[in-house]
XYZ file of C-alpha atoms in Angstrom:
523
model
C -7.360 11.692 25.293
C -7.506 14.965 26.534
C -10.650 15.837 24.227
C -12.771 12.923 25.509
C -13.976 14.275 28.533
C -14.776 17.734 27.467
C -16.332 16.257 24.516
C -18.732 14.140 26.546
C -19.392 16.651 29.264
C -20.168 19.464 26.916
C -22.407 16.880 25.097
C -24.276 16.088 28.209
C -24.532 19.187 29.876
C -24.182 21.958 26.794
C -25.285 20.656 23.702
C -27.958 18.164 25.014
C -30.363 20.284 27.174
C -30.261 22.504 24.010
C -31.209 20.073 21.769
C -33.894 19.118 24.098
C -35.136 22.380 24.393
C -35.646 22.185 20.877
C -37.184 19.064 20.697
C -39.619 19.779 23.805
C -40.964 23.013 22.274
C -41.561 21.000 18.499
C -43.486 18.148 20.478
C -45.548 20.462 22.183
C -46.434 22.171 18.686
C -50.313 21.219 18.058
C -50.994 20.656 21.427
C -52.572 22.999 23.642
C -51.926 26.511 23.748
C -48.689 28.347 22.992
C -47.222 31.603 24.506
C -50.335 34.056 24.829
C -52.615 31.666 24.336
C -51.868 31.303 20.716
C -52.300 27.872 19.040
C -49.468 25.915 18.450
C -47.827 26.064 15.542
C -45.764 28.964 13.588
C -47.731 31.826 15.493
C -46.106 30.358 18.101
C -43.194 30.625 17.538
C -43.282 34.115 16.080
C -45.405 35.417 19.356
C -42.199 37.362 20.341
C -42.957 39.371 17.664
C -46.735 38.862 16.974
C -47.870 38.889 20.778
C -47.989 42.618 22.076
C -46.812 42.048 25.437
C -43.933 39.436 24.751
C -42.859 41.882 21.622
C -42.640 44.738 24.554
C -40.238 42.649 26.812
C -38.452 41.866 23.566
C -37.942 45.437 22.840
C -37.136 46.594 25.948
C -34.557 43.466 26.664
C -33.021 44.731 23.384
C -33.419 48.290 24.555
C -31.574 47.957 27.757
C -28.634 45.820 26.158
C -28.163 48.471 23.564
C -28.618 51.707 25.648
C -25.894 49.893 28.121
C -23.483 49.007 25.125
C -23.361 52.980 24.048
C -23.179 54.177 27.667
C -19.671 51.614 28.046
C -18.743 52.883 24.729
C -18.825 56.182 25.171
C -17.565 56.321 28.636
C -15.037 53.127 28.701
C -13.219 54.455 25.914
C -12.027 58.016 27.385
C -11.238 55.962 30.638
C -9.312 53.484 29.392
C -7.082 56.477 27.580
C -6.524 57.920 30.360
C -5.555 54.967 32.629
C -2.813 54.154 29.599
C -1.337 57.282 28.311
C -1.660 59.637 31.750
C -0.236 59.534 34.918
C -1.926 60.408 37.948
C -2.633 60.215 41.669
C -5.438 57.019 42.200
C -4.666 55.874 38.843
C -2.950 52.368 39.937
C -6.242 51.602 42.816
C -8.862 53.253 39.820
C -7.447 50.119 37.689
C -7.760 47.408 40.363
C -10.816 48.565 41.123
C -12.070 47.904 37.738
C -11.497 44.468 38.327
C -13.993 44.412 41.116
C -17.416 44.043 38.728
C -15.751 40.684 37.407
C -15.812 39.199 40.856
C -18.919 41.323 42.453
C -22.118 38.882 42.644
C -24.944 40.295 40.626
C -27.489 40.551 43.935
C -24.845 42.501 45.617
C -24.338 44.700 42.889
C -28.598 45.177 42.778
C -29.099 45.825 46.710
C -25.636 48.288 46.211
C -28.090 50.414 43.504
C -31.153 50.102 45.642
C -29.009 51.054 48.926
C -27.945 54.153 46.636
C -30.808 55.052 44.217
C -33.703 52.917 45.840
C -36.485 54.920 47.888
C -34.726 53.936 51.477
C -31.468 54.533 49.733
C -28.074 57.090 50.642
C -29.363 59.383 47.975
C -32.853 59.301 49.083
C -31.934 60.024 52.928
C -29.400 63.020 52.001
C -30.675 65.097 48.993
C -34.274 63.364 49.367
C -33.359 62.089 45.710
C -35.051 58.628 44.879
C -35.006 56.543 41.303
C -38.193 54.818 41.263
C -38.357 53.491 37.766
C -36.821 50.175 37.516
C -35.515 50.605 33.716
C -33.081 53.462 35.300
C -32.024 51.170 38.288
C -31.904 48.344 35.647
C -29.354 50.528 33.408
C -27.238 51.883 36.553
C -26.418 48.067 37.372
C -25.636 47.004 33.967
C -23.101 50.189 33.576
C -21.294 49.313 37.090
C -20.941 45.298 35.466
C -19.891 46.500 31.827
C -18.091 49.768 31.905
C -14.582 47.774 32.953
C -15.631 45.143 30.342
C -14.896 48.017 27.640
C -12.280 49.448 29.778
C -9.519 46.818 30.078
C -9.454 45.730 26.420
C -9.535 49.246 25.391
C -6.525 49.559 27.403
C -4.738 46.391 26.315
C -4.756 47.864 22.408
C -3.596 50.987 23.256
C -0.862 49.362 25.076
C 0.162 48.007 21.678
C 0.293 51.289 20.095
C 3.841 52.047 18.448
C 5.241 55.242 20.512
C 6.881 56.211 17.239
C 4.193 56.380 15.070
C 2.341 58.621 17.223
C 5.556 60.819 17.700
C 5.365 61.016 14.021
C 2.033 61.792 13.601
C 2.553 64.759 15.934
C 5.719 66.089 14.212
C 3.565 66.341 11.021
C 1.140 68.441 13.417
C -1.475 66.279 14.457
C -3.840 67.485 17.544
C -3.714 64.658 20.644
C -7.670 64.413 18.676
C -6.771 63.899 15.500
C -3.871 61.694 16.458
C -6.221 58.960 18.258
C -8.960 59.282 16.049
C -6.753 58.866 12.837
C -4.052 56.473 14.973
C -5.110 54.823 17.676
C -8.953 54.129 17.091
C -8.060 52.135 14.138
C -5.909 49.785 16.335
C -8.143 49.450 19.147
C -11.698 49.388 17.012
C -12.138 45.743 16.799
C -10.951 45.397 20.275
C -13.820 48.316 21.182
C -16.199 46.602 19.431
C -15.600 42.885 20.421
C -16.147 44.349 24.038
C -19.414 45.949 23.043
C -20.902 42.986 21.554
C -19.446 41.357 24.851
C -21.665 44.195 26.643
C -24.417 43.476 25.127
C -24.197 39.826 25.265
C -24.311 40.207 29.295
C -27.262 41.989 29.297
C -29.184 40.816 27.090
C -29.446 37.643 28.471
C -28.931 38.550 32.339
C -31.138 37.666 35.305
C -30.342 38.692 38.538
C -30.212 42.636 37.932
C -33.419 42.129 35.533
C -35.158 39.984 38.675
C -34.598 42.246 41.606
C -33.993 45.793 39.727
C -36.517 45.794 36.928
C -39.290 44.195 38.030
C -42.748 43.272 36.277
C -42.949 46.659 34.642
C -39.208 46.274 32.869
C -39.322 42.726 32.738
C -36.650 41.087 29.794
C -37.061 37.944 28.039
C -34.640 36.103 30.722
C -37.144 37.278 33.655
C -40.494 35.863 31.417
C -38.795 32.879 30.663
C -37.971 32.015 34.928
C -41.768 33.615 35.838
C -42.909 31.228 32.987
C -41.042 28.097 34.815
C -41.049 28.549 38.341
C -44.462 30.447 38.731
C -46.475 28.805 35.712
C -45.174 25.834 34.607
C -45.316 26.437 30.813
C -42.156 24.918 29.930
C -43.394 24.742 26.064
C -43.774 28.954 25.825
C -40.899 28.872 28.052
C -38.822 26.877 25.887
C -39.444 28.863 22.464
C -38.428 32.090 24.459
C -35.274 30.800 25.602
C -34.397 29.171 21.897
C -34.900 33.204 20.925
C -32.557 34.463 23.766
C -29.888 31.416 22.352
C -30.228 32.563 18.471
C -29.542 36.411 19.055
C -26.824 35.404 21.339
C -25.300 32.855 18.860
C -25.521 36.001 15.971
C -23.752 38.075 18.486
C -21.015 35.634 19.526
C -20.330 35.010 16.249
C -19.975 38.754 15.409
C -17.506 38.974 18.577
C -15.539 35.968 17.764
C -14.900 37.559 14.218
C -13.890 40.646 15.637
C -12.175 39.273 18.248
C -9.412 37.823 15.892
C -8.803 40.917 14.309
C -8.455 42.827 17.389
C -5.004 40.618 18.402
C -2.291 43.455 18.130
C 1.968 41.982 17.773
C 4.211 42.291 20.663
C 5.054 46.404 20.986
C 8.279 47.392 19.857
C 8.293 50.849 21.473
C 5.970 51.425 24.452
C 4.533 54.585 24.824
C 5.456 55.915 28.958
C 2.566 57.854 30.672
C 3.173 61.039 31.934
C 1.535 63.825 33.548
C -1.765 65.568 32.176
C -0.432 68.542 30.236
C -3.158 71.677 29.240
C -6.768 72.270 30.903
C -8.324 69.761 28.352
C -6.228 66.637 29.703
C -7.061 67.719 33.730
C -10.836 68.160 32.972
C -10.722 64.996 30.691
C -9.130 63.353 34.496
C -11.005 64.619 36.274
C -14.360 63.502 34.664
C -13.505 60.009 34.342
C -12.495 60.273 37.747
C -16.097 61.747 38.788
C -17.679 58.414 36.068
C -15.649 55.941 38.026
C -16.835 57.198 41.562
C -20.243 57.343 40.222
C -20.686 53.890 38.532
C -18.272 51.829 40.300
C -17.350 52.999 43.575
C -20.305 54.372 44.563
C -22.576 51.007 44.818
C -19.778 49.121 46.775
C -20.064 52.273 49.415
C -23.347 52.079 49.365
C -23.935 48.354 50.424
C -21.031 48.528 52.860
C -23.004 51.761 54.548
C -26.031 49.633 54.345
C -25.246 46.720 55.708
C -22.822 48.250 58.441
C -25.624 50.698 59.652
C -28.049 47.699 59.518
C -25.940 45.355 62.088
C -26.935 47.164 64.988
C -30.052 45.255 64.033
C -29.957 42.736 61.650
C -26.022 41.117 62.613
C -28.121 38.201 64.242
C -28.740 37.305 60.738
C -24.815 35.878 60.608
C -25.331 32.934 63.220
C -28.895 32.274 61.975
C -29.208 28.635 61.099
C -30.080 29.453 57.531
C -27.177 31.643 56.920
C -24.660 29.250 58.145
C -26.414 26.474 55.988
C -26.340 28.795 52.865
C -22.793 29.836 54.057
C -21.569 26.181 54.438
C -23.549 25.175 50.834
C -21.762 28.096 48.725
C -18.587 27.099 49.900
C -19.147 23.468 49.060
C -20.405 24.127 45.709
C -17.569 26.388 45.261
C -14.779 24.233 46.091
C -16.204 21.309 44.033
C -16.685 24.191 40.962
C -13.672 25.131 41.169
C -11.850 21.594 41.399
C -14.232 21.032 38.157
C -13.703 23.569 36.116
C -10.028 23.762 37.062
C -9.231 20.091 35.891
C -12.010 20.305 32.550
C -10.311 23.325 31.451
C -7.155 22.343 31.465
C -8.199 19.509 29.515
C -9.901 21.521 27.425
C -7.232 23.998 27.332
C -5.018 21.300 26.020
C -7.002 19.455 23.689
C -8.065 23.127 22.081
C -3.660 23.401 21.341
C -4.302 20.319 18.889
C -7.777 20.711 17.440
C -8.184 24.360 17.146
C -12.107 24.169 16.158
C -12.299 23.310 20.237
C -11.691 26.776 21.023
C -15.028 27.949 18.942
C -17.002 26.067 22.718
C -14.681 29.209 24.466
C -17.855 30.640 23.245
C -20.461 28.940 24.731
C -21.675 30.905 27.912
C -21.810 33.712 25.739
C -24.715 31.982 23.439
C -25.860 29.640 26.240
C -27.156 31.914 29.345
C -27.600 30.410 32.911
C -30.843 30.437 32.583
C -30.822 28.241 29.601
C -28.515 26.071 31.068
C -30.632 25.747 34.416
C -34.025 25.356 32.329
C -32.316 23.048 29.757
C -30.853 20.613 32.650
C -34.508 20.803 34.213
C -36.299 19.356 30.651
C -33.646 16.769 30.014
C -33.305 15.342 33.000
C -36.807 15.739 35.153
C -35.730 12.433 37.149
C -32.382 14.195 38.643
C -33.850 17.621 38.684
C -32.726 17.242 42.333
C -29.795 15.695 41.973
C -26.853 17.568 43.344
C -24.657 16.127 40.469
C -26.724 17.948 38.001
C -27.129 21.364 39.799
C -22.975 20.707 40.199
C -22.643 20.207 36.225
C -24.293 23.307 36.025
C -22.150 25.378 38.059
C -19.011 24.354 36.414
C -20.626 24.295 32.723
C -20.750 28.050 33.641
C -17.684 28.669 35.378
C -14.896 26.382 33.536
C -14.748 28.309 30.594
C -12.776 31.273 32.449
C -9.653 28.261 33.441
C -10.228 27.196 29.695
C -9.852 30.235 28.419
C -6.715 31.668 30.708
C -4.720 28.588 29.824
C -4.850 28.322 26.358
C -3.665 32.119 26.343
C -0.828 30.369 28.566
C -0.391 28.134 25.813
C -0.057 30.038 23.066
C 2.754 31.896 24.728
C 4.418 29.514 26.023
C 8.075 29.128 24.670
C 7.932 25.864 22.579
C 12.240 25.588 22.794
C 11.292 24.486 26.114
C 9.485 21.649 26.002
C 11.327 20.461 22.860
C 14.361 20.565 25.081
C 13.050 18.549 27.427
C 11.790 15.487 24.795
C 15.661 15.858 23.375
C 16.989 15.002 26.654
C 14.604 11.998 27.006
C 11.954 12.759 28.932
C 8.314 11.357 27.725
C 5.346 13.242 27.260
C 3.841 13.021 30.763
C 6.872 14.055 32.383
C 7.751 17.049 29.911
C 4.104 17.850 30.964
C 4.249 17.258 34.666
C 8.003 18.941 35.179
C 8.095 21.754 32.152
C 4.364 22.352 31.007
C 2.100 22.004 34.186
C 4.527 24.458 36.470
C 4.092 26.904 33.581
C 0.679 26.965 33.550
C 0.047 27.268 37.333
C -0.384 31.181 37.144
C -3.030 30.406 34.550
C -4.802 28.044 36.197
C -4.775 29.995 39.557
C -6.024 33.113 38.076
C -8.870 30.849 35.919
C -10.000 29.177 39.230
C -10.343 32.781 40.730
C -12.532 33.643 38.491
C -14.445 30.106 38.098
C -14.945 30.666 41.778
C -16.294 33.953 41.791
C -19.008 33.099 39.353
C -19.605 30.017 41.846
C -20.413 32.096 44.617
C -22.667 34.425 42.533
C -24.264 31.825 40.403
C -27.997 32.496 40.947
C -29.984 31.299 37.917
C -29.087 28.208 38.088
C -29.789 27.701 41.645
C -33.162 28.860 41.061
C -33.919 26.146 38.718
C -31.846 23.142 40.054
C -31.697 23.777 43.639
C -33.404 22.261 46.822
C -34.451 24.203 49.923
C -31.648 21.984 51.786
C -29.015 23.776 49.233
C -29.799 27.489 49.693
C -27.042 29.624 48.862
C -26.027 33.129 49.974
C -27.472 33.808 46.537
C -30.815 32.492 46.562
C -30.946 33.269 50.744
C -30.629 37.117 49.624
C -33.175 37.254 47.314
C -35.879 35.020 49.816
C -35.328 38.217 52.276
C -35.593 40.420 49.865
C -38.918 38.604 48.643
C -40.532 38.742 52.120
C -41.838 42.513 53.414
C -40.448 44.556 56.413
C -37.777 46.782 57.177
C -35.883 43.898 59.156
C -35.565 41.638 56.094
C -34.054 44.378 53.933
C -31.605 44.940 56.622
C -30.523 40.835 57.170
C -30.310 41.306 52.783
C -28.086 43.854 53.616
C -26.060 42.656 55.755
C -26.071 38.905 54.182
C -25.113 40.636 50.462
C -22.067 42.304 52.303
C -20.821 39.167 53.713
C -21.067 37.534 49.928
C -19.352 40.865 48.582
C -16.220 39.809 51.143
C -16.484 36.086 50.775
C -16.171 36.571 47.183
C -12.814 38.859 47.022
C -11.324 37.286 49.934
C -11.430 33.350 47.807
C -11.029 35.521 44.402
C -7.672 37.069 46.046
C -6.376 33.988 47.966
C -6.714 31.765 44.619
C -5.535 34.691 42.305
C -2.210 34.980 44.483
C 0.138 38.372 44.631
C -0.576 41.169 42.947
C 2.313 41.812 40.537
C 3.446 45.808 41.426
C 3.897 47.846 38.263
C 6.143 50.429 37.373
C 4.841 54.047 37.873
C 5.927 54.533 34.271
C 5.033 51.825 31.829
């Protein structure tokens, strides 16, 4: 029972608009013209490669993604060390910090790099130090959103490495180096590298950064594919790029999935402690990841806040301007209703995935599926309700739900069976062994999904942009209208408007997360 619904929702809102995507661009084949003004037909569909100025944004959305996957990789990795085997002052607030880019809004996170790097910017004002190409500012944002997306894992496998095996190594002389390259990589490589595809899942098929950082000159395939709908109405060329965005993305998820099942480590037997930073090496190594986490996380969250707090002197009338409090009023009503969504689906989901396992595989389906798609593939199946608020609803939680989904079937599979077997041998039935043993076990899972189902609520942007009327502006979509219109005045109200979003954000993310659980000094 638990299956139905998820089946018929993910069938109506997933797999669906997909399939219609599909069959929209082969209808249009033979009629008209096709992306550059190619006939319809195979050229067509090979104009991201044929057509020199799509095969440019191809390259350079590929570009990006990859260049942003090495920079996580080389820097998440000697962070996340660090944070697990060394003990130092900051280290506890440098790790909850991390968790900040999960909740952050993407527009925040863009007018945090242009209030640091942008012409008008901190950097600009103090060492008269400007980045005006938008593939740097494009790369900056992607590195603030991905380096903790390496980070964490990386630190969850070293976690599981066996303190006596790495005593051993170094009682047969092994260097700290040679240790965790001939140790530990091994055990956190798949780990690694299941983030990395992860990395460059996210920006590969990414919009808001790529809209407000890159602009025309770095567009990516996700930008074309929203200029191509909203500003040109080709739906048929639009339809055959976002097909390509889906099929790399599908070839990556599947390369994550794989090596995200080798990358699950057993239950440590001995934990390794952290201690103090020994030798000049281990201080400077501090040190520097110290000096990479002020500069590519910390940094743009200063930077916004200075923004938008020197900008209320004279843009804080923005705050009880009619728009804002109808933007305000809509994100938290499409927020609560997300949340109440995606909480209830992915239980279900969560559930039904404990029985039939091949469920799990839809865990998946953000990753292949991108907002954009979703937004664009709702608009094509469904032109009647493209203003329905049902529809732009369905969206929000197709892209949110998967986070409760996927925090309570890790609930799940840790949950102590003895338990609920106890309770059937004492005569309860399956509802109340549910409601009185299963359900109360699962309520830190579902409270820390919902946080982050709500988070991606209140920075869901793409699709808004598709599905949205002007009587449902969100903070979201009210941000980037300022930011659209020229002046000095509507930068400031951006400003100002993205910090409120930035604090409306955390504050829900922290209220539905609950306590933070204090950990030992030493682990």
């Amino acid at each position: 029972m638990a299956a139905l619904p998820v089946l018929v929702f993910l069938g109506a809102v997933l797999v669906a608009p997909v399939l219609a995507l599909l069959a929209y661009a082969v209808a249009q084949s033979g009629q008209g013209s096709g992306i550059g003004g190619q006939a319809w037909g195979l050229s067509a569909w090979m104009a991201p490669l044929t057509d020199g100025y799509l095969r440019q944004r191809l390259l350079w959305t590929l570009l990006q993604a990859v260049l942003t996957t090495a920079l996580a990789l080389v820097l998440g990795v000697p962070m996340a060390w660090v944070l697990q085997r060394l003990e130092f002052a900051g280290r506890s607030a440098m790790q909850r910090t991390l968790l900040l880019p999960f909740v952050v809004p993407t527009l925040v996170v863009a007018l945090g790099v242009l209030a640091l790097l942008g012409p008008h910017g901190a950097l600009a004002r103090v060492f008269g130090v400007s980045v005006d190409s938008g593939a740097w500012l494009l790369l900056y944002g992607n590195l603030f959103f991905n380096l903790s997306v390496v980070v964490r894992p990386a630190m969850a496998a070293l976690a599981g490495v066996n303190a006596s095996q790495l005593a051993a190594a170094r009682s047969l002389g092994a260097t700290p180096w040679r240790a965790f390259w001939r140790l530990e990589w091994p055990l956190v490589r798949p780990a690694v590298l299941a983030a990395c595809c992860l990395v460059f899942l996210y920006c590969f098929s990414g919009l808001g950064l790529a809209l407000v950082l890159g602009g025309q000159q770095f567009a990516t395939l996700e930008v074309e594919i929203y200029t191509l709908v909203a500003h040109e109405l080709a739906l048929g060329p639009a339809s055959i790029l976002a097909l390509w965005v889906a099929a790399v993305g599908a070839w990556v998820t599947t390369l994550y999935a794989r090596l995200a099942s080798r990358s699950i480590t057993p239950v440590r037997v001995q934990p390794l402690p952290r201690r103090i930073p020994s030798g000049r090496t281990e201080t400077v190594l501090v040190l520097s990841m110290a000096l990479v986490f002020m500069c590519f996380v910390l940094l743009p969250l200063v930077a916004i806040a200075q923004a938008a707090i020197n900008s209320i002197a004279t843009g804080w009338q923005v705050l009880v301007d009619g728009d804002t409090l109808l933007a305000l009023g809509n994100t938290l009503r499409f927020c609560a209703v997300t949340v109440l969504a995606s909480s209830v689906l992915g239980l279900l989901h969560g559930l039904a995935a404990q029985r039939w396992r091949w469920l799990r595989a839809f865990l998946f389906a953000p990753l292949v599926v991108s907002s954009v798609m979703v937004g664009f593939g709702l608009l094509v199946l469904y032109p009647r309700y493209s203003g329905s608020m049902v529809l732009l609803l369905a969206g929000y939680t197709l892209v949110a739900y998967p986070f409760v989904t996927q925090s309570v079937v890790a609930a799940l599979d840790t949950m102590p069976t003895q338990w609920l077997a106890a309770a059937r041998l004492l005569g309860a039935s399956p509802w109340r062994a549910f409601w009185r043993v299963t359900l109360p076990l699962l309520v830190p899972a579902l409270r820390r999904g919902a946080a982050f189902a709500a988070a991606t609520a209140i920075g869901e942007f793409a699709v808004t942009l598709f599905l949205s009327r002007p009587e449902w502006t969100t903070l979201t979509t009210l941000i980037y209208q300022r930011l659209g219109r020229p002046g000095a005045s509507n930068l400031a109200d951006a400003m100002v408007l993205a910090l409120l979003l930035l604090l409306l954000a955390y504050g829900i993310f922290r209220v539905l997360e609950g306590p933070v659980k204090k950990e030992s000094p030493r682990a």
